[in-house]
Amino acid sequence: MAEIQRKYRKQKLSDLIVDEVKSMIVAEELLPGDRLPNEKDLIDQFGCSKGTVREALKALEVEGLVYTRPGPGGGAYLSEVGTEPASKMLRNYLYFNHLSAEQIYQMRKLIEVELAVSVVGKLTQADFELLEAHTNSCATPPESEDQQRSQRIAELEFHNVLSDACPNPLLSFMGRFLNEALRDLVVLKKSYQIDAYQFTQSNVDYHERLLDAYRAEDEAQVRRLMGEHMCEAEAHFVALDGKISKKM
């Protein structure tokens, strides 16, 4: 322990405990719900005070990695961090960098294609039903501003279904993050207030053809269609974003 303390002499001991717990999660392949060593064991392991251990556990709790359970059989337990809190924090950071539609699509044209291909042959019947429902909800012209908003969101939810089915957790997170960044532009800038059903029709067409390609498990067709879809969507969305920016 003394050797570790010397190595990390510029690091707070509570931060070292946080790092060690994270190393334990990775090295021992711990799972949500697994219990951490109790407070006394951590004190003995790190040769520190009760206050230091509690400070470390509180930091882990703030990060969403740990929750505490009081009473007999209580203690600190591992908690899986959901994608939404992580995505929300990153999007909050980008608000002050004035992220543009062009910048989002610069990434989306790369991520969405690889993500789309990664789920060929992996979609369940429930996935297909969701994809069809989101597509069908956009198949007719909207009759109100609320319906226009719902259709904008449904177009992105189609892609979130693919993200959730992706076997690569990093690719899955990046796909969902980019979709949510676009959703923020739609909702916060109220771009749904501008009638853009031509954009919706283009999305519906590509989504229907993608569904056919997925059913046929045609990887080459999925790659081609998603690449074309992203380029077409970029042109429409950038033009729409320009109109709403002028309005604002």
Tab-separated table of C-alpha atoms in Angstrom:
chain	number	residue	atom	x	y	z
A	1	MET	CA	0.000	0.000	0.000
A	2	ALA	CA	2.900	2.367	0.844
A	3	GLU	CA	4.323	1.803	-2.645
A	4	ILE	CA	0.984	2.672	-4.253
A	5	GLN	CA	0.714	5.785	-2.087
A	6	ARG	CA	4.163	6.936	-3.201
A	7	LYS	CA	3.309	6.316	-6.847
A	8	TYR	CA	0.136	8.365	-6.552
A	9	ARG	CA	1.429	10.887	-3.988
A	10	LYS	CA	-0.162	13.748	-5.949
A	11	GLN	CA	-3.511	11.966	-6.118
A	12	LYS	CA	-6.051	12.068	-3.296
A	13	LEU	CA	-6.398	8.716	-1.579
A	14	SER	CA	-10.139	8.769	-2.111
A	15	ASP	CA	-9.536	9.182	-5.871
A	16	LEU	CA	-7.132	6.233	-5.761
A	17	ILE	CA	-9.829	4.100	-4.158
A	18	VAL	CA	-12.246	5.151	-6.912
A	19	ASP	CA	-9.710	4.078	-9.562
A	20	GLU	CA	-9.080	0.774	-7.792
A	21	VAL	CA	-12.791	-0.005	-7.645
A	22	LYS	CA	-13.058	0.704	-11.396
A	23	SER	CA	-10.058	-1.581	-12.019
A	24	MET	CA	-11.789	-4.264	-9.956
A	25	ILE	CA	-14.938	-3.954	-12.086
A	26	VAL	CA	-12.940	-4.472	-15.296
A	27	ALA	CA	-10.453	-7.082	-14.060
A	28	GLU	CA	-12.991	-9.230	-12.228
A	29	GLU	CA	-15.774	-8.638	-14.776
A	30	LEU	CA	-18.174	-7.581	-12.049
A	31	LEU	CA	-21.828	-7.041	-12.884
A	32	PRO	CA	-24.549	-4.589	-11.817
A	33	GLY	CA	-25.883	-5.716	-8.450
A	34	ASP	CA	-22.569	-7.141	-7.254
A	35	ARG	CA	-21.628	-5.966	-3.791
A	36	LEU	CA	-18.385	-4.126	-3.094
A	37	PRO	CA	-16.212	-5.005	-0.072
A	38	ASN	CA	-17.692	-3.524	3.082
A	39	GLU	CA	-16.451	-0.314	4.634
A	40	LYS	CA	-14.150	-2.062	7.157
A	41	ASP	CA	-12.525	-4.199	4.441
A	42	LEU	CA	-11.850	-1.118	2.312
A	43	ILE	CA	-10.350	0.684	5.296
A	44	ASP	CA	-8.047	-2.279	5.965
A	45	GLN	CA	-7.171	-2.689	2.279
A	46	PHE	CA	-6.174	0.930	1.727
A	47	GLY	CA	-4.961	1.763	5.215
A	48	CYS	CA	-7.113	4.862	5.375
A	49	SER	CA	-9.798	6.462	7.488
A	50	LYS	CA	-13.530	5.818	7.428
A	51	GLY	CA	-14.038	9.345	6.057
A	52	THR	CA	-11.751	8.669	3.069
A	53	VAL	CA	-13.613	5.474	2.167
A	54	ARG	CA	-16.959	7.231	2.432
A	55	GLU	CA	-15.683	10.075	0.250
A	56	ALA	CA	-14.640	7.536	-2.415
A	57	LEU	CA	-17.984	5.722	-2.275
A	58	LYS	CA	-19.822	9.027	-2.546
A	59	ALA	CA	-17.776	9.918	-5.643
A	60	LEU	CA	-18.653	6.552	-7.214
A	61	GLU	CA	-22.307	7.128	-6.357
A	62	VAL	CA	-22.265	10.557	-8.017
A	63	GLU	CA	-20.763	8.953	-11.137
A	64	GLY	CA	-23.633	6.468	-11.139
A	65	LEU	CA	-21.456	3.397	-10.632
A	66	VAL	CA	-22.554	2.623	-7.081
A	67	TYR	CA	-25.697	2.788	-4.993
A	68	THR	CA	-25.927	2.193	-1.267
A	69	ARG	CA	-28.425	0.032	0.564
A	70	PRO	CA	-29.002	0.735	4.277
A	71	GLY	CA	-29.758	-1.704	7.041
A	72	PRO	CA	-28.815	-5.364	7.586
A	73	GLY	CA	-27.285	-6.823	4.453
A	74	GLY	CA	-26.775	-3.314	3.158
A	75	GLY	CA	-23.659	-1.739	1.736
A	76	ALA	CA	-22.386	-0.476	-1.595
A	77	TYR	CA	-23.577	-2.229	-4.757
A	78	LEU	CA	-22.594	-1.751	-8.377
A	79	SER	CA	-25.079	0.056	-10.600
A	80	GLU	CA	-24.981	0.020	-14.400
A	81	VAL	CA	-24.689	3.487	-15.916
A	82	GLY	CA	-27.369	3.987	-18.561
A	83	THR	CA	-26.635	5.560	-21.925
A	84	GLU	CA	-28.966	8.509	-21.335
A	85	PRO	CA	-27.058	10.155	-18.431
A	86	ALA	CA	-23.741	9.769	-20.255
A	87	SER	CA	-25.193	11.059	-23.518
A	88	LYS	CA	-26.935	13.954	-21.795
A	89	MET	CA	-23.743	15.162	-20.106
A	90	LEU	CA	-21.840	15.084	-23.400
A	91	ARG	CA	-24.647	16.900	-25.208
A	92	ASN	CA	-24.731	19.525	-22.454
A	93	TYR	CA	-21.029	20.111	-23.076
A	94	LEU	CA	-21.615	20.493	-26.810
A	95	TYR	CA	-24.398	23.075	-26.314
A	96	PHE	CA	-21.688	25.636	-25.625
A	97	ASN	CA	-19.734	24.579	-28.714
A	98	HIS	CA	-22.705	25.388	-30.969
A	99	LEU	CA	-22.732	22.013	-32.717
A	100	SER	CA	-24.147	22.309	-36.230
A	101	ALA	CA	-26.153	19.887	-38.349
A	102	GLU	CA	-23.211	19.649	-40.772
A	103	GLN	CA	-20.886	18.600	-37.959
A	104	ILE	CA	-23.318	15.966	-36.702
A	105	TYR	CA	-23.702	14.485	-40.175
A	106	GLN	CA	-19.944	14.486	-40.706
A	107	MET	CA	-19.883	11.821	-37.991
A	108	ARG	CA	-23.270	10.281	-38.720
A	109	LYS	CA	-22.334	9.381	-42.314
A	110	LEU	CA	-19.550	7.223	-40.898
A	111	ILE	CA	-21.179	5.789	-37.776
A	112	GLU	CA	-24.655	4.984	-39.102
A	113	VAL	CA	-23.372	2.959	-42.048
A	114	GLU	CA	-21.123	0.725	-39.942
A	115	LEU	CA	-23.799	0.413	-37.275
A	116	ALA	CA	-26.432	-0.547	-39.844
A	117	VAL	CA	-24.243	-3.291	-41.275
A	118	SER	CA	-23.392	-4.618	-37.795
A	119	VAL	CA	-27.026	-5.587	-37.097
A	120	VAL	CA	-27.683	-7.509	-40.327
A	121	GLY	CA	-29.041	-10.898	-39.246
A	122	LYS	CA	-29.353	-9.786	-35.620
A	123	LEU	CA	-32.717	-8.005	-35.612
A	124	THR	CA	-35.501	-9.737	-33.696
A	125	GLN	CA	-39.173	-9.848	-34.566
A	126	ALA	CA	-39.749	-7.186	-31.896
A	127	ASP	CA	-37.103	-5.004	-33.566
A	128	PHE	CA	-38.817	-5.343	-36.949
A	129	GLU	CA	-42.171	-4.446	-35.411
A	130	LEU	CA	-40.707	-1.282	-33.873
A	131	LEU	CA	-38.966	-0.313	-37.111
A	132	GLU	CA	-42.206	-0.782	-39.035
A	133	ALA	CA	-44.214	1.199	-36.460
A	134	HIS	CA	-41.831	4.180	-36.628
A	135	THR	CA	-41.882	4.057	-40.425
A	136	ASN	CA	-45.665	3.789	-40.650
A	137	SER	CA	-46.153	6.732	-38.272
A	138	CYS	CA	-44.468	8.932	-40.882
A	139	ALA	CA	-46.252	7.520	-43.919
A	140	THR	CA	-48.986	10.183	-44.150
A	141	PRO	CA	-48.719	13.998	-44.193
A	142	PRO	CA	-49.001	15.530	-40.708
A	143	GLU	CA	-52.216	17.310	-39.773
A	144	SER	CA	-50.799	19.372	-36.903
A	145	GLU	CA	-47.577	20.803	-35.513
A	146	ASP	CA	-47.595	18.118	-32.807
A	147	GLN	CA	-47.735	15.425	-35.469
A	148	GLN	CA	-44.872	17.082	-37.349
A	149	ARG	CA	-42.823	16.935	-34.147
A	150	SER	CA	-43.790	13.290	-33.562
A	151	GLN	CA	-42.725	12.356	-37.085
A	152	ARG	CA	-39.326	14.051	-36.677
A	153	ILE	CA	-38.777	12.051	-33.485
A	154	ALA	CA	-40.044	8.789	-35.048
A	155	GLU	CA	-37.546	9.139	-37.904
A	156	LEU	CA	-34.737	9.200	-35.355
A	157	GLU	CA	-36.261	6.436	-33.229
A	158	PHE	CA	-36.015	4.151	-36.276
A	159	HIS	CA	-32.241	4.545	-36.039
A	160	ASN	CA	-32.258	4.132	-32.260
A	161	VAL	CA	-33.754	0.664	-32.707
A	162	LEU	CA	-30.727	-0.219	-34.836
A	163	SER	CA	-28.405	1.311	-32.229
A	164	ASP	CA	-29.950	-0.763	-29.453
A	165	ALA	CA	-29.515	-3.946	-31.515
A	166	CYS	CA	-25.836	-3.246	-32.249
A	167	PRO	CA	-23.478	-5.820	-30.645
A	168	ASN	CA	-20.656	-3.274	-30.325
A	169	PRO	CA	-21.410	-1.166	-27.213
A	170	LEU	CA	-19.240	1.758	-28.332
A	171	LEU	CA	-20.776	1.862	-31.808
A	172	SER	CA	-24.231	1.526	-30.241
A	173	PHE	CA	-23.603	4.454	-27.887
A	174	MET	CA	-22.202	6.673	-30.635
A	175	GLY	CA	-25.159	5.965	-32.910
A	176	ARG	CA	-27.699	6.769	-30.195
A	177	PHE	CA	-25.722	9.840	-29.097
A	178	LEU	CA	-25.752	11.300	-32.620
A	179	ASN	CA	-29.477	10.598	-32.958
A	180	GLU	CA	-30.129	12.363	-29.656
A	181	ALA	CA	-27.943	15.307	-30.696
A	182	LEU	CA	-30.139	15.654	-33.785
A	183	ARG	CA	-33.259	15.322	-31.643
A	184	ASP	CA	-31.995	18.226	-29.545
A	185	LEU	CA	-31.719	20.358	-32.674
A	186	VAL	CA	-35.265	19.371	-33.667
A	187	VAL	CA	-36.791	20.046	-30.238
A	188	LEU	CA	-34.733	22.950	-28.907
A	189	LYS	CA	-34.710	24.896	-32.169
A	190	LYS	CA	-38.312	23.817	-32.903
A	191	SER	CA	-37.477	22.825	-36.467
A	192	TYR	CA	-40.653	20.710	-36.515
A	193	GLN	CA	-42.590	23.982	-36.848
A	194	ILE	CA	-41.523	24.148	-40.502
A	195	ASP	CA	-43.398	21.837	-42.844
A	196	ALA	CA	-40.816	19.486	-44.346
A	197	TYR	CA	-42.849	16.492	-45.439
A	198	GLN	CA	-40.626	16.062	-48.498
A	199	PHE	CA	-37.841	15.238	-46.028
A	200	THR	CA	-40.135	12.793	-44.224
A	201	GLN	CA	-41.111	11.092	-47.496
A	202	SER	CA	-37.446	10.583	-48.334
A	203	ASN	CA	-36.827	9.037	-44.913
A	204	VAL	CA	-39.851	6.756	-45.220
A	205	ASP	CA	-38.669	5.553	-48.624
A	206	TYR	CA	-35.195	4.702	-47.345
A	207	HIS	CA	-36.533	3.108	-44.178
A	208	GLU	CA	-38.874	0.852	-46.165
A	209	ARG	CA	-36.062	-0.232	-48.479
A	210	LEU	CA	-33.764	-0.811	-45.504
A	211	LEU	CA	-36.403	-3.029	-43.913
A	212	ASP	CA	-36.527	-5.128	-47.098
A	213	ALA	CA	-32.733	-5.392	-47.134
A	214	TYR	CA	-32.668	-6.428	-43.476
A	215	ARG	CA	-35.271	-9.116	-44.050
A	216	ALA	CA	-33.175	-10.436	-46.940
A	217	GLU	CA	-30.029	-10.117	-44.758
A	218	ASP	CA	-28.375	-8.350	-47.697
A	219	GLU	CA	-25.348	-6.682	-46.090
A	220	ALA	CA	-24.163	-4.973	-49.294
A	221	GLN	CA	-27.607	-3.486	-49.911
A	222	VAL	CA	-27.870	-2.267	-46.307
A	223	ARG	CA	-24.482	-0.570	-46.590
A	224	ARG	CA	-25.404	1.110	-49.879
A	225	LEU	CA	-28.849	2.234	-48.758
A	226	MET	CA	-27.709	3.621	-45.408
A	227	GLY	CA	-24.862	5.516	-47.067
A	228	GLU	CA	-27.262	7.087	-49.569
A	229	HIS	CA	-29.832	7.734	-46.828
A	230	MET	CA	-27.336	9.657	-44.690
A	231	CYS	CA	-26.240	11.842	-47.616
A	232	GLU	CA	-29.852	12.564	-48.578
A	233	ALA	CA	-30.835	13.220	-44.959
A	234	GLU	CA	-27.899	15.584	-44.516
A	235	ALA	CA	-28.979	17.703	-47.488
A	236	HIS	CA	-32.564	17.933	-46.212
A	237	PHE	CA	-31.682	18.509	-42.559
A	238	VAL	CA	-29.038	21.161	-43.223
A	239	ALA	CA	-31.488	23.061	-45.433
A	240	LEU	CA	-34.197	22.750	-42.760
A	241	ASP	CA	-31.792	23.873	-40.036
A	242	GLY	CA	-30.857	26.910	-42.144
A	243	LYS	CA	-34.506	27.909	-42.444
A	244	ILE	CA	-35.183	27.600	-38.735
A	245	SER	CA	-31.996	29.514	-37.873
A	246	LYS	CA	-33.172	32.433	-40.023
A	247	LYS	CA	-36.580	32.282	-38.359
A	248	MET	CA	-34.995	32.323	-34.909
